[in-house]
Amino acid sequence: MSAAEAGGVFHRARGRTLDAFSAEKEREWKGPFYFIQGTDPQFGLMKAWSTGDCDNSGDEWGQEIRLTEQAVQAINKLNPRPRFFVLCGDLIHAMPGMPWRKEQTADLQRVLRHVDSEIPLVLVSGNHDVGNVPTPETIAEFQQTWGDDYFSFWVGGVLFLVLNSQFLYNSSGCPALKQAQDAWLDQQLGLAKQRRCQHAIVFQHIPLFLQSIDEDDNYFNLTRAIRREVADKFTRAGVKAVFSGHYHRNAGGTYQNLEMVVSSAIGCQLGQDPHGLRVVVVTAEKIIHRYYSLDELSERGIEDDLMNLMKKK
């Protein structure tokens, strides 16, 4: 599917910013609001996981299509509308150069085109989107298909930073691109540190950690040396929360004043959590969030206690 066929919704992150929001209009705090976080629709993983061959068996993704359609329908029904819908990576399962990548991409774009046009879509790159060891070519492909792989945007006085966490996991194939993100991030965190925003919030695919800053390294977190370096940067700048996916289970913890929020998947579950989405309410003082199954959000919507938070000025 070409960019023109995909529609503007897939090309809002350009020039390291999201053109769905005007920075001039959105820099001021105007009261509480909420957004929706989803992650890992990962078209193709459910079949691959069920066969035990995650590298070669992702040739069916009908279940993921239905689940993502349900997610979109649930979000579109919400009233008031969320300020945006962020997908925290692993949009599809097929890695760069693998079979079915184009087909999975086209089907996901078809489903996402049904997101209400008044709910901007924020897309984060995951390891399956740019490769476990990204290269300039795989990054260029992601940018061509979905938009920038890292960028910032303002909503309601809050600074949001979207990172390409694969640069933090393994940048050996594109060290110059990693250095460019590092320099950009330092500049963005400088803004946050000067307290020019009500809050600063980060989105990335791979969590800094799953439960503790000191936990052992594994496939689902960043290495200890990197995670502490990045977490210290965030805390010094006053970042309140990092929202991630990748784990296909709900998890999280805190480090100093930083909350690490790990959300389970829209698609394949690797634990006991339901397919779902996270509702995140931003108030003047704090960030409150709750994970909902797709069925819960579809049938009952957001609970009153969260809705009431948005009525307090």
mmCIF file of C-alpha atoms in Angstrom:
data_model
loop_
_atom_site.group_PDB
_atom_site.id
_atom_site.type_symbol
_atom_site.label_atom_id
_atom_site.label_comp_id
_atom_site.label_asym_id
_atom_site.label_seq_id
_atom_site.Cartn_x
_atom_site.Cartn_y
_atom_site.Cartn_z
ATOM 1 C CA MET A 1 0.000 0.000 0.000
ATOM 2 C CA SER A 2 1.409 3.401 -0.961
ATOM 3 C CA ALA A 3 1.545 6.399 1.331
ATOM 4 C CA ALA A 4 -1.289 7.988 -0.638
ATOM 5 C CA GLU A 5 -3.469 4.909 -0.277
ATOM 6 C CA ALA A 6 -2.664 4.612 3.428
ATOM 7 C CA GLY A 7 -3.920 8.111 4.116
ATOM 8 C CA GLY A 8 -2.491 10.968 6.152
ATOM 9 C CA VAL A 9 -3.094 9.215 9.453
ATOM 10 C CA PHE A 10 0.105 7.207 8.916
ATOM 11 C CA HIS A 11 2.356 10.158 8.140
ATOM 12 C CA ARG A 12 1.860 12.570 10.969
ATOM 13 C CA ALA A 13 5.362 12.217 12.478
ATOM 14 C CA ARG A 14 7.672 14.225 10.261
ATOM 15 C CA GLY A 15 10.541 16.547 11.087
ATOM 16 C CA ARG A 16 10.711 14.992 14.586
ATOM 17 C CA THR A 17 7.276 16.250 15.528
ATOM 18 C CA LEU A 18 3.659 15.139 15.188
ATOM 19 C CA ASP A 19 1.716 17.478 12.964
ATOM 20 C CA ALA A 20 -1.613 16.410 14.460
ATOM 21 C CA PHE A 21 -0.966 18.897 17.280
ATOM 22 C CA SER A 22 0.100 22.523 17.202
ATOM 23 C CA ALA A 23 2.950 23.097 19.627
ATOM 24 C CA GLU A 24 1.916 26.747 19.897
ATOM 25 C CA LYS A 25 -1.606 25.838 21.004
ATOM 26 C CA GLU A 26 -0.720 22.794 23.091
ATOM 27 C CA ARG A 27 2.125 24.071 25.290
ATOM 28 C CA GLU A 28 -0.213 25.452 27.957
ATOM 29 C CA TRP A 29 -1.879 23.355 30.644
ATOM 30 C CA LYS A 30 -5.654 23.578 30.239
ATOM 31 C CA GLY A 31 -6.814 20.864 32.612
ATOM 32 C CA PRO A 32 -6.939 17.054 32.838
ATOM 33 C CA PHE A 33 -7.168 14.861 29.750
ATOM 34 C CA TYR A 34 -6.660 11.253 28.787
ATOM 35 C CA PHE A 35 -5.144 9.130 26.061
ATOM 36 C CA ILE A 36 -5.201 5.449 25.111
ATOM 37 C CA GLN A 37 -2.094 3.267 24.962
ATOM 38 C CA GLY A 38 -2.054 0.016 23.010
ATOM 39 C CA THR A 39 0.860 -2.124 21.978
ATOM 40 C CA ASP A 40 1.918 -5.184 20.008
ATOM 41 C CA PRO A 41 -0.925 -5.854 17.599
ATOM 42 C CA GLN A 42 1.888 -7.801 15.893
ATOM 43 C CA PHE A 43 -0.038 -9.318 13.005
ATOM 44 C CA GLY A 44 1.187 -12.915 12.546
ATOM 45 C CA LEU A 45 2.530 -13.750 16.016
ATOM 46 C CA MET A 46 -0.473 -15.715 17.301
ATOM 47 C CA LYS A 47 -0.147 -18.371 14.601
ATOM 48 C CA ALA A 48 3.655 -18.380 14.896
ATOM 49 C CA TRP A 49 3.565 -18.699 18.685
ATOM 50 C CA SER A 50 1.004 -21.515 18.572
ATOM 51 C CA THR A 51 3.242 -23.540 16.249
ATOM 52 C CA GLY A 52 6.406 -22.879 18.236
ATOM 53 C CA ASP A 53 8.144 -21.456 15.164
ATOM 54 C CA CYS A 54 8.173 -17.699 15.606
ATOM 55 C CA ASP A 55 10.595 -17.145 12.726
ATOM 56 C CA ASN A 56 8.732 -18.917 9.939
ATOM 57 C CA SER A 57 5.072 -19.523 10.800
ATOM 58 C CA GLY A 58 3.421 -16.105 10.819
ATOM 59 C CA ASP A 59 1.389 -16.766 7.683
ATOM 60 C CA GLU A 60 -2.036 -16.122 9.266
ATOM 61 C CA TRP A 61 -3.226 -13.079 11.207
ATOM 62 C CA GLY A 62 -6.999 -13.178 11.103
ATOM 63 C CA GLN A 63 -7.200 -13.218 14.911
ATOM 64 C CA GLU A 64 -5.040 -10.113 15.187
ATOM 65 C CA ILE A 65 -7.165 -8.320 12.586
ATOM 66 C CA ARG A 66 -10.311 -9.011 14.618
ATOM 67 C CA LEU A 67 -8.693 -7.946 17.899
ATOM 68 C CA THR A 68 -7.321 -4.705 16.444
ATOM 69 C CA GLU A 69 -10.696 -3.959 14.849
ATOM 70 C CA GLN A 70 -12.284 -4.460 18.268
ATOM 71 C CA ALA A 71 -9.717 -2.096 19.811
ATOM 72 C CA VAL A 72 -10.426 0.582 17.213
ATOM 73 C CA GLN A 73 -14.176 0.236 17.635
ATOM 74 C CA ALA A 74 -13.880 0.480 21.430
ATOM 75 C CA ILE A 75 -11.752 3.637 21.198
ATOM 76 C CA ASN A 76 -14.087 5.276 18.681
ATOM 77 C CA LYS A 77 -17.058 4.795 21.049
ATOM 78 C CA LEU A 78 -15.422 6.614 23.966
ATOM 79 C CA ASN A 79 -16.973 9.911 25.033
ATOM 80 C CA PRO A 80 -15.268 12.265 25.495
ATOM 81 C CA ARG A 81 -12.734 11.200 22.903
ATOM 82 C CA PRO A 82 -9.160 10.494 23.990
ATOM 83 C CA ARG A 83 -6.664 13.158 22.936
ATOM 84 C CA PHE A 84 -4.737 10.474 21.020
ATOM 85 C CA PHE A 85 -4.155 6.735 20.597
ATOM 86 C CA VAL A 86 -0.549 5.541 20.853
ATOM 87 C CA LEU A 87 0.620 2.128 19.628
ATOM 88 C CA CYS A 88 3.894 1.229 21.354
ATOM 89 C CA GLY A 89 5.526 -0.882 18.679
ATOM 90 C CA ASP A 90 5.595 -4.322 17.068
ATOM 91 C CA LEU A 91 2.883 -3.272 14.699
ATOM 92 C CA ILE A 92 3.439 -6.437 12.674
ATOM 93 C CA HIS A 93 5.341 -9.682 13.264
ATOM 94 C CA ALA A 94 7.324 -10.148 10.051
ATOM 95 C CA MET A 95 10.801 -8.688 10.460
ATOM 96 C CA PRO A 96 12.343 -6.593 7.655
ATOM 97 C CA GLY A 97 12.976 -8.808 4.644
ATOM 98 C CA MET A 98 10.727 -11.637 5.865
ATOM 99 C CA PRO A 99 7.729 -13.124 4.029
ATOM 100 C CA TRP A 100 4.259 -11.595 4.580
ATOM 101 C CA ARG A 101 5.645 -8.236 5.745
ATOM 102 C CA LYS A 102 3.914 -6.248 3.011
ATOM 103 C CA GLU A 103 0.643 -8.123 3.466
ATOM 104 C CA GLN A 104 0.647 -7.687 7.258
ATOM 105 C CA THR A 105 1.434 -3.984 6.874
ATOM 106 C CA ALA A 106 -1.365 -3.454 4.349
ATOM 107 C CA ASP A 107 -3.910 -5.223 6.569
ATOM 108 C CA LEU A 108 -2.904 -3.253 9.664
ATOM 109 C CA GLN A 109 -3.086 0.023 7.775
ATOM 110 C CA ARG A 110 -6.527 -0.923 6.505
ATOM 111 C CA VAL A 111 -7.738 -1.519 10.080
ATOM 112 C CA LEU A 112 -6.108 1.618 11.495
ATOM 113 C CA ARG A 113 -7.692 3.805 8.826
ATOM 114 C CA HIS A 114 -10.925 3.335 10.785
ATOM 115 C CA VAL A 115 -9.596 5.165 13.868
ATOM 116 C CA ASP A 116 -11.788 8.258 14.282
ATOM 117 C CA SER A 117 -10.154 11.090 12.341
ATOM 118 C CA GLU A 118 -10.392 13.292 15.458
ATOM 119 C CA ILE A 119 -8.212 10.843 17.435
ATOM 120 C CA PRO A 120 -4.607 11.232 16.249
ATOM 121 C CA LEU A 121 -2.648 8.009 15.911
ATOM 122 C CA VAL A 122 0.855 7.957 17.427
ATOM 123 C CA LEU A 123 3.077 5.139 16.168
ATOM 124 C CA VAL A 124 6.150 3.844 17.995
ATOM 125 C CA SER A 125 8.717 1.556 16.368
ATOM 126 C CA GLY A 126 9.360 -1.912 17.811
ATOM 127 C CA ASN A 127 12.012 -4.533 17.155
ATOM 128 C CA HIS A 128 9.810 -6.351 14.639
ATOM 129 C CA ASP A 129 9.213 -3.069 12.833
ATOM 130 C CA VAL A 130 12.875 -2.073 12.377
ATOM 131 C CA GLY A 131 14.709 -5.351 13.107
ATOM 132 C CA ASN A 132 16.545 -6.619 16.184
ATOM 133 C CA VAL A 133 19.689 -5.004 14.766
ATOM 134 C CA PRO A 134 18.326 -2.020 12.835
ATOM 135 C CA THR A 135 20.149 -0.609 9.833
ATOM 136 C CA PRO A 136 19.791 2.664 7.943
ATOM 137 C CA GLU A 137 17.716 0.728 5.392
ATOM 138 C CA THR A 138 15.257 -0.723 7.913
ATOM 139 C CA ILE A 139 14.857 2.663 9.610
ATOM 140 C CA ALA A 140 14.216 4.288 6.230
ATOM 141 C CA GLU A 141 11.576 1.655 5.463
ATOM 142 C CA PHE A 142 9.799 2.346 8.753
ATOM 143 C CA GLN A 143 9.881 6.086 8.125
ATOM 144 C CA GLN A 144 8.502 5.596 4.618
ATOM 145 C CA THR A 145 5.693 3.357 5.872
ATOM 146 C CA TRP A 146 4.736 4.847 9.243
ATOM 147 C CA GLY A 147 6.603 8.131 9.824
ATOM 148 C CA ASP A 148 9.528 9.160 12.030
ATOM 149 C CA ASP A 149 10.966 6.540 14.375
ATOM 150 C CA TYR A 150 11.543 9.131 17.119
ATOM 151 C CA PHE A 151 9.866 12.483 17.710
ATOM 152 C CA SER A 152 8.196 14.707 20.282
ATOM 153 C CA PHE A 153 4.856 16.441 20.543
ATOM 154 C CA TRP A 154 2.879 18.593 22.965
ATOM 155 C CA VAL A 155 -0.636 17.962 24.223
ATOM 156 C CA GLY A 156 -2.267 20.133 26.870
ATOM 157 C CA GLY A 157 0.982 21.396 28.372
ATOM 158 C CA VAL A 158 2.552 17.921 28.483
ATOM 159 C CA LEU A 159 5.691 17.040 26.515
ATOM 160 C CA PHE A 160 5.587 13.559 24.999
ATOM 161 C CA LEU A 161 8.768 11.900 23.725
ATOM 162 C CA VAL A 162 8.664 8.899 21.385
ATOM 163 C CA LEU A 163 11.925 6.917 21.242
ATOM 164 C CA ASN A 164 13.309 4.192 19.011
ATOM 165 C CA SER A 165 14.298 1.777 21.790
ATOM 166 C CA GLN A 166 16.056 -0.520 19.339
ATOM 167 C CA PHE A 167 18.896 2.012 19.261
ATOM 168 C CA LEU A 168 19.240 1.394 23.008
ATOM 169 C CA TYR A 169 19.085 -2.385 22.579
ATOM 170 C CA ASN A 170 21.524 -2.883 19.686
ATOM 171 C CA SER A 171 22.694 -0.015 17.501
ATOM 172 C CA SER A 172 25.690 -1.834 16.010
ATOM 173 C CA GLY A 173 24.165 -1.641 12.519
ATOM 174 C CA CYS A 174 23.528 2.115 12.644
ATOM 175 C CA PRO A 175 25.711 3.861 15.268
ATOM 176 C CA ALA A 176 25.341 7.289 13.658
ATOM 177 C CA LEU A 177 21.544 7.104 13.851
ATOM 178 C CA LYS A 178 21.763 6.166 17.519
ATOM 179 C CA GLN A 179 24.044 9.133 18.190
ATOM 180 C CA ALA A 180 21.575 11.423 16.439
ATOM 181 C CA GLN A 181 18.714 10.203 18.659
ATOM 182 C CA ASP A 182 20.910 10.629 21.755
ATOM 183 C CA ALA A 183 21.695 14.245 20.869
ATOM 184 C CA TRP A 184 18.041 14.975 20.077
ATOM 185 C CA LEU A 185 16.915 13.348 23.343
ATOM 186 C CA ASP A 186 19.341 15.410 25.417
ATOM 187 C CA GLN A 187 17.954 18.553 23.815
ATOM 188 C CA GLN A 188 14.346 17.495 24.498
ATOM 189 C CA LEU A 189 15.108 16.535 28.100
ATOM 190 C CA GLY A 190 16.692 19.948 28.535
ATOM 191 C CA LEU A 191 13.294 21.475 27.826
ATOM 192 C CA ALA A 192 11.673 19.175 30.353
ATOM 193 C CA LYS A 193 14.331 19.901 32.970
ATOM 194 C CA GLN A 194 13.653 23.615 32.707
ATOM 195 C CA ARG A 195 10.099 22.749 33.789
ATOM 196 C CA ARG A 196 8.556 24.303 30.748
ATOM 197 C CA CYS A 197 5.989 21.493 30.706
ATOM 198 C CA GLN A 198 3.386 20.263 33.172
ATOM 199 C CA HIS A 199 4.745 16.721 32.801
ATOM 200 C CA ALA A 200 7.103 14.851 30.499
ATOM 201 C CA ILE A 201 6.133 11.323 29.386
ATOM 202 C CA VAL A 202 8.104 8.833 27.257
ATOM 203 C CA PHE A 203 6.863 6.141 24.873
ATOM 204 C CA GLN A 204 9.190 3.349 23.733
ATOM 205 C CA HIS A 205 8.751 -0.276 22.764
ATOM 206 C CA ILE A 206 11.267 -2.098 24.982
ATOM 207 C CA PRO A 207 10.872 -1.364 28.707
ATOM 208 C CA LEU A 208 13.753 -0.002 30.722
ATOM 209 C CA PHE A 209 12.897 -2.769 33.208
ATOM 210 C CA LEU A 210 9.971 -5.056 33.979
ATOM 211 C CA GLN A 211 9.836 -4.739 37.760
ATOM 212 C CA SER A 212 13.113 -3.383 39.159
ATOM 213 C CA ILE A 213 15.983 -1.250 37.933
ATOM 214 C CA ASP A 214 18.343 -3.944 39.271
ATOM 215 C CA GLU A 215 16.734 -6.990 37.662
ATOM 216 C CA ASP A 216 18.770 -9.331 35.467
ATOM 217 C CA ASP A 217 19.133 -8.646 31.762
ATOM 218 C CA ASN A 218 16.803 -10.571 29.468
ATOM 219 C CA TYR A 219 15.150 -10.343 26.059
ATOM 220 C CA PHE A 220 12.331 -8.171 27.395
ATOM 221 C CA ASN A 221 14.321 -5.349 29.022
ATOM 222 C CA LEU A 222 17.285 -3.110 28.309
ATOM 223 C CA THR A 223 20.674 -4.079 29.731
ATOM 224 C CA ARG A 224 21.418 -2.901 33.254
ATOM 225 C CA ALA A 225 24.096 -0.423 32.205
ATOM 226 C CA ILE A 226 21.916 1.172 29.543
ATOM 227 C CA ARG A 227 18.690 1.159 31.572
ATOM 228 C CA ARG A 228 20.263 2.935 34.531
ATOM 229 C CA GLU A 229 21.946 5.513 32.315
ATOM 230 C CA VAL A 230 18.678 6.266 30.533
ATOM 231 C CA ALA A 231 16.576 6.163 33.709
ATOM 232 C CA ASP A 232 18.947 8.619 35.402
ATOM 233 C CA LYS A 233 18.645 10.956 32.406
ATOM 234 C CA PHE A 234 14.879 10.762 32.661
ATOM 235 C CA THR A 235 14.720 11.335 36.413
ATOM 236 C CA ARG A 236 17.097 14.299 36.271
ATOM 237 C CA ALA A 237 14.820 15.877 33.672
ATOM 238 C CA GLY A 238 11.697 15.173 35.716
ATOM 239 C CA VAL A 239 10.127 12.611 33.374
ATOM 240 C CA LYS A 240 7.168 11.117 35.240
ATOM 241 C CA ALA A 241 6.490 7.894 33.327
ATOM 242 C CA VAL A 242 7.689 5.605 30.553
ATOM 243 C CA PHE A 243 5.044 3.554 28.723
ATOM 244 C CA SER A 244 6.191 0.435 26.851
ATOM 245 C CA GLY A 245 5.066 -2.901 25.446
ATOM 246 C CA HIS A 246 7.198 -5.782 24.110
ATOM 247 C CA TYR A 247 6.581 -8.084 27.102
ATOM 248 C CA HIS A 248 3.064 -9.199 26.051
ATOM 249 C CA ARG A 249 2.159 -9.114 29.742
ATOM 250 C CA ASN A 250 1.400 -6.320 32.200
ATOM 251 C CA ALA A 251 4.283 -5.356 34.453
ATOM 252 C CA GLY A 252 6.109 -2.320 35.785
ATOM 253 C CA GLY A 253 7.767 -0.672 38.742
ATOM 254 C CA THR A 254 9.296 2.573 39.923
ATOM 255 C CA TYR A 255 12.780 4.041 40.042
ATOM 256 C CA GLN A 256 13.093 7.163 42.165
ATOM 257 C CA ASN A 257 10.204 9.329 40.878
ATOM 258 C CA LEU A 258 9.943 7.556 37.517
ATOM 259 C CA GLU A 259 7.196 5.005 36.840
ATOM 260 C CA MET A 260 7.867 2.239 34.303
ATOM 261 C CA VAL A 261 4.549 1.049 32.836
ATOM 262 C CA VAL A 262 4.606 -2.153 30.765
ATOM 263 C CA SER A 263 1.348 -2.916 28.964
ATOM 264 C CA SER A 264 0.203 -6.232 27.585
ATOM 265 C CA ALA A 265 -0.678 -6.712 23.954
ATOM 266 C CA ILE A 266 -3.658 -6.112 21.757
ATOM 267 C CA GLY A 267 -2.503 -9.282 19.990
ATOM 268 C CA CYS A 268 -0.722 -12.402 21.247
ATOM 269 C CA GLN A 269 -0.609 -12.886 25.021
ATOM 270 C CA LEU A 270 2.423 -14.592 26.553
ATOM 271 C CA GLY A 271 0.956 -14.609 30.062
ATOM 272 C CA GLN A 272 -2.487 -14.567 31.652
ATOM 273 C CA ASP A 273 -3.548 -11.020 30.777
ATOM 274 C CA PRO A 274 -6.467 -10.371 28.414
ATOM 275 C CA HIS A 275 -6.076 -8.647 25.064
ATOM 276 C CA GLY A 276 -6.421 -5.007 25.996
ATOM 277 C CA LEU A 277 -5.673 -1.306 26.081
ATOM 278 C CA ARG A 278 -4.510 1.089 28.776
ATOM 279 C CA VAL A 279 -6.427 4.249 29.670
ATOM 280 C CA VAL A 280 -4.103 7.007 30.915
ATOM 281 C CA VAL A 281 -5.491 10.093 32.672
ATOM 282 C CA VAL A 282 -3.178 13.085 33.061
ATOM 283 C CA THR A 283 -4.019 15.522 35.869
ATOM 284 C CA ALA A 284 -2.091 18.560 37.055
ATOM 285 C CA GLU A 285 -0.385 16.535 39.779
ATOM 286 C CA LYS A 286 -0.073 12.978 38.492
ATOM 287 C CA ILE A 287 -0.598 10.313 35.857
ATOM 288 C CA ILE A 288 -3.182 7.622 36.573
ATOM 289 C CA HIS A 289 -3.625 4.592 34.360
ATOM 290 C CA ARG A 290 -5.654 1.388 34.189
ATOM 291 C CA TYR A 291 -5.510 -1.607 31.850
ATOM 292 C CA TYR A 292 -8.829 -2.730 30.354
ATOM 293 C CA SER A 293 -9.599 -5.863 28.418
ATOM 294 C CA LEU A 294 -10.993 -5.142 24.955
ATOM 295 C CA ASP A 295 -14.303 -6.630 26.058
ATOM 296 C CA GLU A 296 -14.469 -4.403 29.157
ATOM 297 C CA LEU A 297 -13.686 -1.244 27.240
ATOM 298 C CA SER A 298 -16.086 -2.182 24.438
ATOM 299 C CA GLU A 299 -19.000 -3.030 26.699
ATOM 300 C CA ARG A 300 -18.656 -0.652 29.661
ATOM 301 C CA GLY A 301 -16.248 2.070 28.648
ATOM 302 C CA ILE A 302 -14.113 3.937 31.160
ATOM 303 C CA GLU A 303 -15.107 3.722 34.827
ATOM 304 C CA ASP A 304 -16.571 6.735 36.598
ATOM 305 C CA ASP A 305 -13.666 7.275 38.982
ATOM 306 C CA LEU A 306 -11.310 7.876 36.059
ATOM 307 C CA MET A 307 -13.842 9.990 34.188
ATOM 308 C CA ASN A 308 -14.363 12.149 37.267
ATOM 309 C CA LEU A 309 -10.649 12.974 37.386
ATOM 310 C CA MET A 310 -11.047 14.813 34.098
ATOM 311 C CA LYS A 311 -13.766 17.049 35.520
ATOM 312 C CA LYS A 312 -11.399 18.551 38.114
ATOM 313 C CA LYS A 313 -9.690 21.700 36.947
#
